[in-house]
GROMACS .gro file of C-alpha atoms in nm:
model
  398
    1MET     CA    1   6.783  10.339  11.047
    2PRO     CA    2   7.002  10.534  10.816
    3PHE     CA    3   7.339  10.396  10.717
    4ALA     CA    4   7.632  10.539  10.933
    5ILE     CA    5   8.012  10.513  10.880
    6ARG     CA    6   8.148  10.307  11.169
    7LEU     CA    7   8.458  10.094  11.206
    8SER     CA    8   8.245   9.864  11.418
    9ARG     CA    9   8.000   9.775  11.129
   10PRO     CA   10   8.204   9.696  10.818
   11ALA     CA   11   8.006   9.612  10.487
   12LEU     CA   12   7.959   9.257  10.422
   13PRO     CA   13   7.965   9.079  10.083
   14ASP     CA   14   7.580   9.008  10.117
   15ARG     CA   15   7.514   9.334  10.296
   16ILE     CA   16   7.664   9.617  10.091
   17PRO     CA   17   7.507   9.954  10.168
   18SER     CA   18   7.352  10.136   9.864
   19PHE     CA   19   7.545  10.402   9.680
   20GLN     CA   20   7.314  10.680   9.774
   21SER     CA   21   7.327  10.576  10.160
   22ILE     CA   22   7.701  10.591  10.156
   23LEU     CA   23   7.705  10.919   9.986
   24GLN     CA   24   7.443  11.059  10.223
   25ALA     CA   25   7.649  10.935  10.525
   26GLY     CA   26   7.961  11.100  10.403
   27ARG     CA   27   7.774  11.427  10.320
   28GLN     CA   28   7.655  11.420  10.703
   29ILE     CA   29   8.017  11.377  10.833
   30ILE     CA   30   8.135  11.674  10.608
   31ALA     CA   31   7.847  11.872  10.744
   32ASP     CA   32   7.933  11.805  11.107
   33SER     CA   33   8.288  11.883  11.045
   34ALA     CA   34   8.202  12.253  11.005
   35ASN     CA   35   8.187  12.273  11.383
   36TRP     CA   36   8.482  12.055  11.478
   37PRO     CA   37   8.755  12.203  11.712
   38GLU     CA   38   9.056  12.328  11.523
   39GLY     CA   39   9.413  12.213  11.587
   40LYS     CA   40   9.736  12.312  11.433
   41SER     CA   41   9.782  12.485  11.113
   42PHE     CA   42  10.061  12.465  10.865
   43ASN     CA   43  10.217  12.655  10.575
   44HIS     CA   44  10.107  12.996  10.706
   45GLY     CA   45   9.748  12.871  10.765
   46ALA     CA   46   9.695  12.713  10.416
   47VAL     CA   47   9.674  12.386  10.573
   48ARG     CA   48   9.450  12.348  10.883
   49THR     CA   49   9.373  12.037  11.102
   50PHE     CA   50   9.065  11.942  11.298
   51SER     CA   51   8.932  11.659  11.510
   52ARG     CA   52   8.642  11.544  11.695
   53LYS     CA   53   8.544  11.232  11.925
   54ILE     CA   54   8.243  11.059  11.796
   55PRO     CA   55   8.017  10.903  12.063
   56THR     CA   56   7.980  10.582  11.869
   57GLY     CA   57   8.366  10.494  11.805
   58PRO     CA   58   8.698  10.636  11.777
   59LYS     CA   59   8.802  10.989  11.715
   60TRP     CA   60   8.790  11.142  11.350
   61PHE     CA   61   9.077  11.364  11.214
   62MET     CA   62   9.054  11.623  10.930
   63ARG     CA   63   9.283  11.811  10.723
   64VAL     CA   64   9.171  12.127  10.503
   65SER     CA   65   9.377  12.275  10.241
   66ARG     CA   66   9.301  12.534   9.958
   67HIS     CA   67   9.466  12.541   9.630
   68GLY     CA   68   9.493  12.819   9.355
   69PRO     CA   69   9.535  12.779   8.972
   70GLU     CA   70   9.895  12.742   9.015
   71ASP     CA   71   9.852  12.410   9.185
   72GLY     CA   72   9.626  12.261   8.928
   73SER     CA   73   9.263  12.281   8.804
   74PHE     CA   74   8.970  12.098   8.957
   75MET     CA   75   8.983  11.826   8.697
   76ASP     CA   76   9.375  11.788   8.769
   77PHE     CA   77   9.298  11.704   9.128
   78TRP     CA   78   9.003  11.490   9.056
   79ASN     CA   79   9.174  11.288   8.784
   80VAL     CA   80   9.430  11.187   9.048
   81LEU     CA   81   9.210  11.183   9.362
   82GLY     CA   82   8.881  11.034   9.228
   83VAL     CA   83   8.977  10.844   8.913
   84ASN     CA   84   9.160  10.506   9.003
   85HIS     CA   85   9.178  10.635   9.355
   86THR     CA   86   9.333  10.323   9.529
   87GLU     CA   87   9.575  10.252   9.237
   88ASN     CA   88   9.705  10.629   9.250
   89GLU     CA   89   9.739  10.585   9.633
   90ALA     CA   90   9.979  10.296   9.599
   91LEU     CA   91  10.201  10.512   9.375
   92TYR     CA   92  10.257  10.796   9.632
   93VAL     CA   93  10.216  10.612   9.968
   94PRO     CA   94  10.551  10.430  10.013
   95GLU     CA   95  10.411  10.187  10.293
   96ILE     CA   96  10.166  10.056  10.041
   97THR     CA   97  10.321   9.759   9.874
   98LYS     CA   98  10.023   9.610   9.708
   99ALA     CA   99   9.669   9.703   9.619
  100THR     CA  100   9.427   9.450   9.486
  101MET     CA  101   9.066   9.497   9.358
  102LEU     CA  102   8.850   9.215   9.488
  103MET     CA  103   8.534   9.311   9.346
  104ALA     CA  104   8.353   9.581   9.149
  105VAL     CA  105   8.003   9.642   9.268
  106GLU     CA  106   7.987   9.914   8.990
  107PRO     CA  107   8.321   9.964   8.805
  108GLY     CA  108   8.477  10.302   8.873
  109VAL     CA  109   8.195  10.399   9.126
  110MET     CA  110   8.174  10.117   9.401
  111GLU     CA  111   8.477   9.887   9.423
  112VAL     CA  112   8.623   9.662   9.695
  113TRP     CA  113   9.001   9.705   9.744
  114SER     CA  114   9.254   9.509   9.970
  115VAL     CA  115   9.550   9.729  10.046
  116HIS     CA  116   9.860   9.584  10.211
  117TYR     CA  117  10.090   9.821  10.415
  118GLU     CA  118  10.446   9.738  10.532
  119LEU     CA  119  10.473   9.942  10.850
  120SER     CA  120  10.805  10.030  11.032
  121ALA     CA  121  10.894   9.836  11.326
  122PRO     CA  122  10.764   9.741  11.587
  123PHE     CA  123  10.454   9.734  11.392
  124SER     CA  124  10.358   9.418  11.175
  125PRO     CA  125  10.229   9.456  10.831
  126ARG     CA  126   9.860   9.540  10.811
  127THR     CA  127   9.581   9.458  10.539
  128PHE     CA  128   9.289   9.702  10.494
  129THR     CA  129   9.000   9.587  10.288
  130VAL     CA  130   8.760   9.884  10.211
  131LEU     CA  131   8.470   9.949   9.983
  132VAL     CA  132   8.570  10.265   9.798
  133VAL     CA  133   8.273  10.489   9.660
  134THR     CA  134   8.365  10.784   9.417
  135HIS     CA  135   8.130  11.037   9.283
  136LEU     CA  136   8.166  11.355   9.063
  137GLU     CA  137   7.877  11.600   9.080
  138ALA     CA  138   7.804  11.753   8.755
  139VAL     CA  139   7.660  12.077   8.905
  140THR     CA  140   7.817  12.416   8.966
  141PRO     CA  141   8.015  12.463   9.174
  142ARG     CA  142   8.182  12.122   9.095
  143GLN     CA  143   8.224  11.872   9.381
  144GLY     CA  144   8.398  11.528   9.389
  145TRP     CA  145   8.351  11.260   9.670
  146ILE     CA  146   8.574  10.976   9.772
  147ILE     CA  147   8.446  10.762  10.055
  148SER     CA  148   8.611  10.455  10.200
  149ILE     CA  149   8.441  10.238  10.445
  150PRO     CA  150   8.563   9.898  10.617
  151PHE     CA  151   8.472   9.577  10.428
  152ASP     CA  152   8.481   9.229  10.587
  153CYS     CA  153   8.495   8.956  10.342
  154ARG     CA  154   8.557   8.669  10.580
  155ASP     CA  155   8.203   8.521  10.481
  156ASP     CA  156   8.310   8.479  10.128
  157GLU     CA  157   8.574   8.228  10.056
  158ALA     CA  158   8.632   8.353   9.691
  159LEU     CA  159   8.714   8.699   9.808
  160MET     CA  160   8.912   8.577  10.098
  161ALA     CA  161   9.141   8.395   9.858
  162LEU     CA  162   9.207   8.735   9.676
  163GLU     CA  163   9.245   8.941   9.992
  164GLU     CA  164   9.600   9.040  10.079
  165ARG     CA  165   9.758   8.839  10.373
  166GLY     CA  166   9.846   9.016  10.698
  167VAL     CA  167   9.688   9.130  11.023
  168ARG     CA  168   9.351   9.295  10.951
  169GLY     CA  169   9.319   9.657  11.014
  170LYS     CA  170   9.009   9.907  10.963
  171TYR     CA  171   8.990  10.251  10.869
  172ALA     CA  172   8.720  10.485  10.733
  173ALA     CA  173   8.769  10.802  10.525
  174VAL     CA  174   8.581  11.081  10.349
  175GLU     CA  175   8.735  11.309  10.101
  176ARG     CA  176   8.557  11.592   9.933
  177LEU     CA  177   8.702  11.806   9.664
  178ARG     CA  178   8.524  12.141   9.604
  179GLU     CA  179   8.540  12.422   9.356
  180LEU     CA  180   8.498  12.762   9.550
  181GLU     CA  181   8.358  13.073   9.418
  182ASP     CA  182   8.695  13.260   9.424
  183GLY     CA  183   8.843  13.009   9.173
  184GLN     CA  184   9.027  12.805   9.463
  185ILE     CA  185   8.987  12.443   9.520
  186GLU     CA  186   8.918  12.316   9.874
  187TRP     CA  187   9.032  11.969   9.961
  188ARG     CA  188   8.881  11.842  10.272
  189GLU     CA  189   9.005  11.493  10.410
  190LEU     CA  190   8.861  11.317  10.702
  191ALA     CA  191   8.974  10.984  10.856
  192THR     CA  192   8.952  10.737  11.145
  193GLN     CA  193   9.113  10.410  11.225
  194ILE     CA  194   9.185  10.150  11.498
  195HIS     CA  195   9.553  10.214  11.548
  196ALA     CA  196   9.634  10.350  11.895
  197VAL     CA  197   9.573  10.006  12.036
  198PHE     CA  198   9.953   9.941  11.973
  199ASN     CA  199  10.011  10.201  12.268
  200HIS     CA  200   9.908   9.933  12.520
  201PHE     CA  201  10.154   9.699  12.418
  202LEU     CA  202  10.435   9.958  12.351
  203SER     CA  203  10.400  10.076  12.705
  204PHE     CA  204  10.591   9.791  12.844
  205GLN     CA  205  10.878   9.879  12.628
  206PRO     CA  206  11.071  10.164  12.810
  207SER     CA  207  11.299  10.230  12.504
  208LEU     CA  208  10.974  10.327  12.311
  209LEU     CA  209  10.804  10.538  12.572
  210SER     CA  210  10.993  10.860  12.469
  211PRO     CA  211  11.106  10.854  12.115
  212PRO     CA  212  11.325  11.145  11.996
  213SER     CA  213  11.130  11.454  11.867
  214PRO     CA  214  11.138  11.485  11.494
  215PRO     CA  215  11.307  11.797  11.357
  216PRO     CA  216  11.074  12.083  11.279
  217ALA     CA  217  10.921  12.058  10.932
  218PRO     CA  218  11.040  12.320  10.689
  219GLU     CA  219  10.786  12.585  10.582
  220VAL     CA  220  10.706  12.425  10.235
  221ASP     CA  221  10.376  12.346  10.097
  222PRO     CA  222  10.238  12.016  10.262
  223SER     CA  223   9.901  12.064  10.122
  224LEU     CA  224   9.979  11.855   9.788
  225PRO     CA  225  10.094  11.497   9.783
  226GLY     CA  226  10.395  11.424   9.555
  227TYR     CA  227  10.197  11.320   9.258
  228LEU     CA  228  10.047  11.680   9.243
  229SER     CA  229  10.371  11.884   9.294
  230ASN     CA  230  10.725  11.880   9.158
  231ARG     CA  231  10.836  11.972   9.509
  232THR     CA  232  10.885  11.706   9.781
  233PRO     CA  233  10.693  11.863  10.067
  234THR     CA  234  10.711  11.737  10.445
  235PRO     CA  235  10.362  11.667  10.541
  236PRO     CA  236  10.249  11.760  10.900
  237PRO     CA  237  10.264  11.477  11.149
  238PRO     CA  238   9.930  11.318  11.166
  239PRO     CA  239   9.723  11.365  11.501
  240GLU     CA  240   9.746  11.069  11.732
  241PRO     CA  241   9.448  10.839  11.647
  242GLU     CA  242   9.240  10.653  11.895
  243PHE     CA  243   9.055  10.324  11.907
  244PRO     CA  244   8.755  10.175  12.089
  245LEU     CA  245   8.867  10.090  12.432
  246PRO     CA  246   8.862   9.724  12.545
  247LEU     CA  247   8.544   9.615  12.723
  248LEU     CA  248   8.601   9.484  13.077
  249LEU     CA  249   8.322   9.233  13.204
  250VAL     CA  250   8.341   9.169  13.588
  251SER     CA  251   8.114   9.184  13.873
  252GLY     CA  252   8.095   9.500  14.087
  253PRO     CA  253   7.875   9.748  14.240
  254GLU     CA  254   7.910   9.984  13.919
  255SER     CA  255   7.856   9.699  13.660
  256SER     CA  256   7.577   9.486  13.548
  257PRO     CA  257   7.494   9.251  13.251
  258GLN     CA  258   7.270   9.536  13.099
  259LYS     CA  259   7.544   9.788  13.131
  260ASP     CA  260   7.782   9.556  12.974
  261LEU     CA  261   7.565   9.540  12.660
  262ARG     CA  262   7.518   9.898  12.662
  263ARG     CA  263   7.887   9.989  12.684
  264PHE     CA  264   7.951   9.734  12.413
  265LEU     CA  265   7.703   9.890  12.170
  266GLU     CA  266   7.812  10.243  12.245
  267SER     CA  267   8.196  10.183  12.225
  268GLY     CA  268   8.202   9.928  11.946
  269ALA     CA  269   8.475   9.740  12.131
  270ASP     CA  270   8.706   9.494  11.931
  271ILE     CA  271   8.845   9.334  12.236
  272VAL     CA  272   8.637   9.192  12.537
  273VAL     CA  273   8.808   9.073  12.854
  274GLY     CA  274   8.621   8.928  13.156
  275THR     CA  275   8.544   8.653  13.377
  276PRO     CA  276   8.365   8.322  13.254
  277GLY     CA  277   8.024   8.393  13.418
  278ARG     CA  278   8.004   8.754  13.280
  279ILE     CA  279   8.126   8.651  12.943
  280GLU     CA  280   7.869   8.350  12.953
  281GLU     CA  281   7.593   8.616  13.025
  282PHE     CA  282   7.729   8.854  12.773
  283LEU     CA  283   7.725   8.606  12.506
  284LEU     CA  284   7.467   8.342  12.588
  285GLY     CA  285   7.237   8.528  12.826
  286ARG     CA  286   7.109   8.884  12.783
  287GLY     CA  287   7.334   8.926  12.476
  288ARG     CA  288   7.258   8.626  12.283
  289ASN     CA  289   7.037   8.821  12.027
  290VAL     CA  290   7.251   9.129  12.050
  291VAL     CA  291   7.610   9.016  12.039
  292SER     CA  292   7.715   8.838  11.721
  293VAL     CA  293   8.026   8.614  11.726
  294LYS     CA  294   8.032   8.523  11.359
  295ARG     CA  295   8.338   8.736  11.295
  296LEU     CA  296   8.519   8.667  11.617
  297GLU     CA  297   8.903   8.614  11.546
  298VAL     CA  298   9.070   8.511  11.867
  299VAL     CA  299   8.982   8.369  12.206
  300VAL     CA  300   9.237   8.359  12.497
  301LEU     CA  301   9.209   8.141  12.827
  302ASP     CA  302   9.446   8.286  13.070
  303GLU     CA  303   9.554   8.093  13.386
  304ALA     CA  304   9.315   7.804  13.254
  305ASP     CA  305   9.407   7.564  13.538
  306ARG     CA  306   9.281   7.831  13.780
  307LEU     CA  307   8.960   7.872  13.585
  308LEU     CA  308   8.898   7.490  13.629
  309ASP     CA  309   8.996   7.493  14.011
  310LEU     CA  310   8.726   7.767  14.062
  311GLY     CA  311   8.463   7.555  13.897
  312PHE     CA  312   8.426   7.711  13.557
  313ALA     CA  313   8.442   7.398  13.352
  314VAL     CA  314   8.076   7.403  13.236
  315GLN     CA  315   8.093   7.779  13.155
  316LEU     CA  316   8.403   7.746  12.953
  317THR     CA  317   8.264   7.454  12.758
  318LYS     CA  318   7.947   7.642  12.683
  319ILE     CA  319   8.135   7.958  12.573
  320LEU     CA  320   8.370   7.755  12.353
  321ASN     CA  321   8.100   7.555  12.181
  322HIS     CA  322   7.929   7.884  12.114
  323LEU     CA  323   8.215   8.055  11.929
  324PRO     CA  324   8.291   7.997  11.545
  325LYS     CA  325   8.502   7.687  11.492
  326GLN     CA  326   8.721   7.895  11.249
  327ARG     CA  327   8.917   8.100  11.509
  328ARG     CA  328   9.262   8.135  11.662
  329SER     CA  329   9.257   8.016  12.022
  330GLY     CA  330   9.525   8.031  12.296
  331LEU     CA  331   9.517   7.844  12.636
  332PHE     CA  332   9.776   7.939  12.887
  333SER     CA  333   9.813   7.716  13.202
  334ALA     CA  334  10.105   7.638  13.468
  335THR     CA  335   9.978   7.266  13.472
  336MET     CA  336   9.813   7.033  13.229
  337THR     CA  337   9.550   6.845  13.425
  338GLU     CA  338   9.284   6.591  13.306
  339GLY     CA  339   9.016   6.856  13.296
  340LEU     CA  340   9.234   7.093  13.100
  341SER     CA  341   9.299   6.831  12.854
  342GLU     CA  342   8.918   6.779  12.807
  343ILE     CA  343   8.894   7.158  12.743
  344VAL     CA  344   9.160   7.122  12.491
  345ARG     CA  345   8.987   6.833  12.319
  346VAL     CA  346   8.632   6.998  12.311
  347GLY     CA  347   8.732   7.359  12.246
  348LEU     CA  348   9.044   7.369  12.025
  349ARG     CA  349   9.109   7.250  11.678
  350ASN     CA  350   9.459   7.117  11.558
  351PRO     CA  351   9.602   7.232  11.893
  352VAL     CA  352   9.981   7.268  11.909
  353ARG     CA  353  10.133   7.230  12.282
  354ILE     CA  354  10.415   7.460  12.359
  355VAL     CA  355  10.603   7.389  12.690
  356VAL     CA  356  10.818   7.650  12.855
  357LYS     CA  357  11.061   7.508  13.122
  358VAL     CA  358  11.259   7.686  13.371
  359GLU     CA  359  11.628   7.598  13.308
  360THR     CA  360  11.829   7.488  13.609
  361LYS     CA  361  12.212   7.541  13.561
  362SER     CA  362  12.491   7.507  13.799
  363ASN     CA  363  12.716   7.791  13.847
  364LYS     CA  364  13.073   7.674  13.769
  365LYS     CA  365  13.232   7.999  13.890
  366GLN     CA  366  13.032   8.030  14.210
  367ASP     CA  367  13.226   8.075  14.548
  368PRO     CA  368  13.327   7.738  14.732
  369SER     CA  369  13.107   7.849  15.015
  370GLN     CA  370  12.811   7.849  14.791
  371LYS     CA  371  12.873   7.502  14.660
  372GLY     CA  372  12.569   7.284  14.618
  373LYS     CA  373  12.333   7.602  14.538
  374GLU     CA  374  12.202   7.652  14.177
  375GLU     CA  375  12.124   7.931  13.939
  376ARG     CA  376  11.774   7.937  13.810
  377ARG     CA  377  11.699   8.130  13.489
  378THR     CA  378  11.354   8.229  13.411
  379PRO     CA  379  11.239   8.220  13.040
  380ALA     CA  380  11.242   8.593  12.881
  381THR     CA  381  10.877   8.544  12.790
  382SER     CA  382  10.771   8.549  13.159
  383VAL     CA  383  10.945   8.865  13.257
  384LEU     CA  384  10.838   9.088  12.968
  385SER     CA  385  10.585   9.274  13.177
  386PRO     CA  386  10.694   9.468  13.493
  387HIS     CA  387  10.338   9.429  13.629
  388ASN     CA  388  10.199   9.152  13.846
  389PRO     CA  389  10.037   8.874  13.646
  390PRO     CA  390   9.656   8.924  13.605
  391GLU     CA  391   9.388   8.719  13.756
  392SER     CA  392   9.238   8.438  13.573
  393SER     CA  393   9.029   8.574  13.276
  394LEU     CA  394   8.891   8.520  12.938
  395MET     CA  395   8.965   8.742  12.620
  396LEU     CA  396   8.783   8.750  12.313
  397SER     CA  397   8.880   8.967  12.011
  398PHE     CA  398   8.623   9.056  11.737
   0.00000   0.00000   0.00000
């Protein structure tokens, strides 16, 4: 099966795709982009945007710009975009605070970089680790390629020690610099990333639902980054990215274990939510040889006491024993029973117990007729969501 650039299938230290396979995958995406629907254009049509939803993952976005001799020669562009690509990015992207090379598969051609972004509130810092491939074709017309694919180094302790700290993110990008027959230079840049997942969490914050509209961008040249222009252009706002939807595993007339597996493989979901029985079938039944939990990061048991009351103790123990020991686990429960303590003992490592109590406080200023009544204050954490609490469930994050 030929290599394809997908967020759900990062390169691994012991499974690095070949240079030619990555280059071929980049060429294929660029070739497909010729038929993508066009979006907005900027600077009197000099900068055009396109996008397309890929069946195997989130949407891809593309910007295409053309540049004349006054903007620089082909080699001027390549020396900044293709040579020391990630180091140069850190110079002109203000959100990048640090870029560290973890490994050079082939110096200057295939390198693994860990890039740390400090994002504006309410987003937490993000670390993107990518395998960057650069290639300059020595043919006419000249073409240069910069391809970045996600890289997962969690199986290599030495690389993990070098990786920047922060919440891990994923992105993939393909850039092509091409010399045209009329002497102009075309810069085609495509990218996809898991980002819009934040919208699910922000939707509970009314103050963030309708942010003020930014002022219209002036008609300056947004096609060149700051390091290629003496001007300070205002680039067009990027299109809203998408991400693989969470996978819900529950019993129903429109659902089956076979369909669960098919949807998982098609969507590349990073978050799986379901009932214990369906999760067990997904991981230990039909999906045992299909779904890998090697890189699972988080497991959450919500309403854990109810899960035990419903008779799922055996399934929960099997699931937790099947998951990797090195993970983050969250167990939420209204009560701490003996059975729940056993789940904690078997399924959690170095657990920390956090108890939230409802505070009872007498109201000193109350009306005499209300004497003896009390004011009960609910902790803020229990009223963040305006929706009803969900049914008991299990959530996995890959």
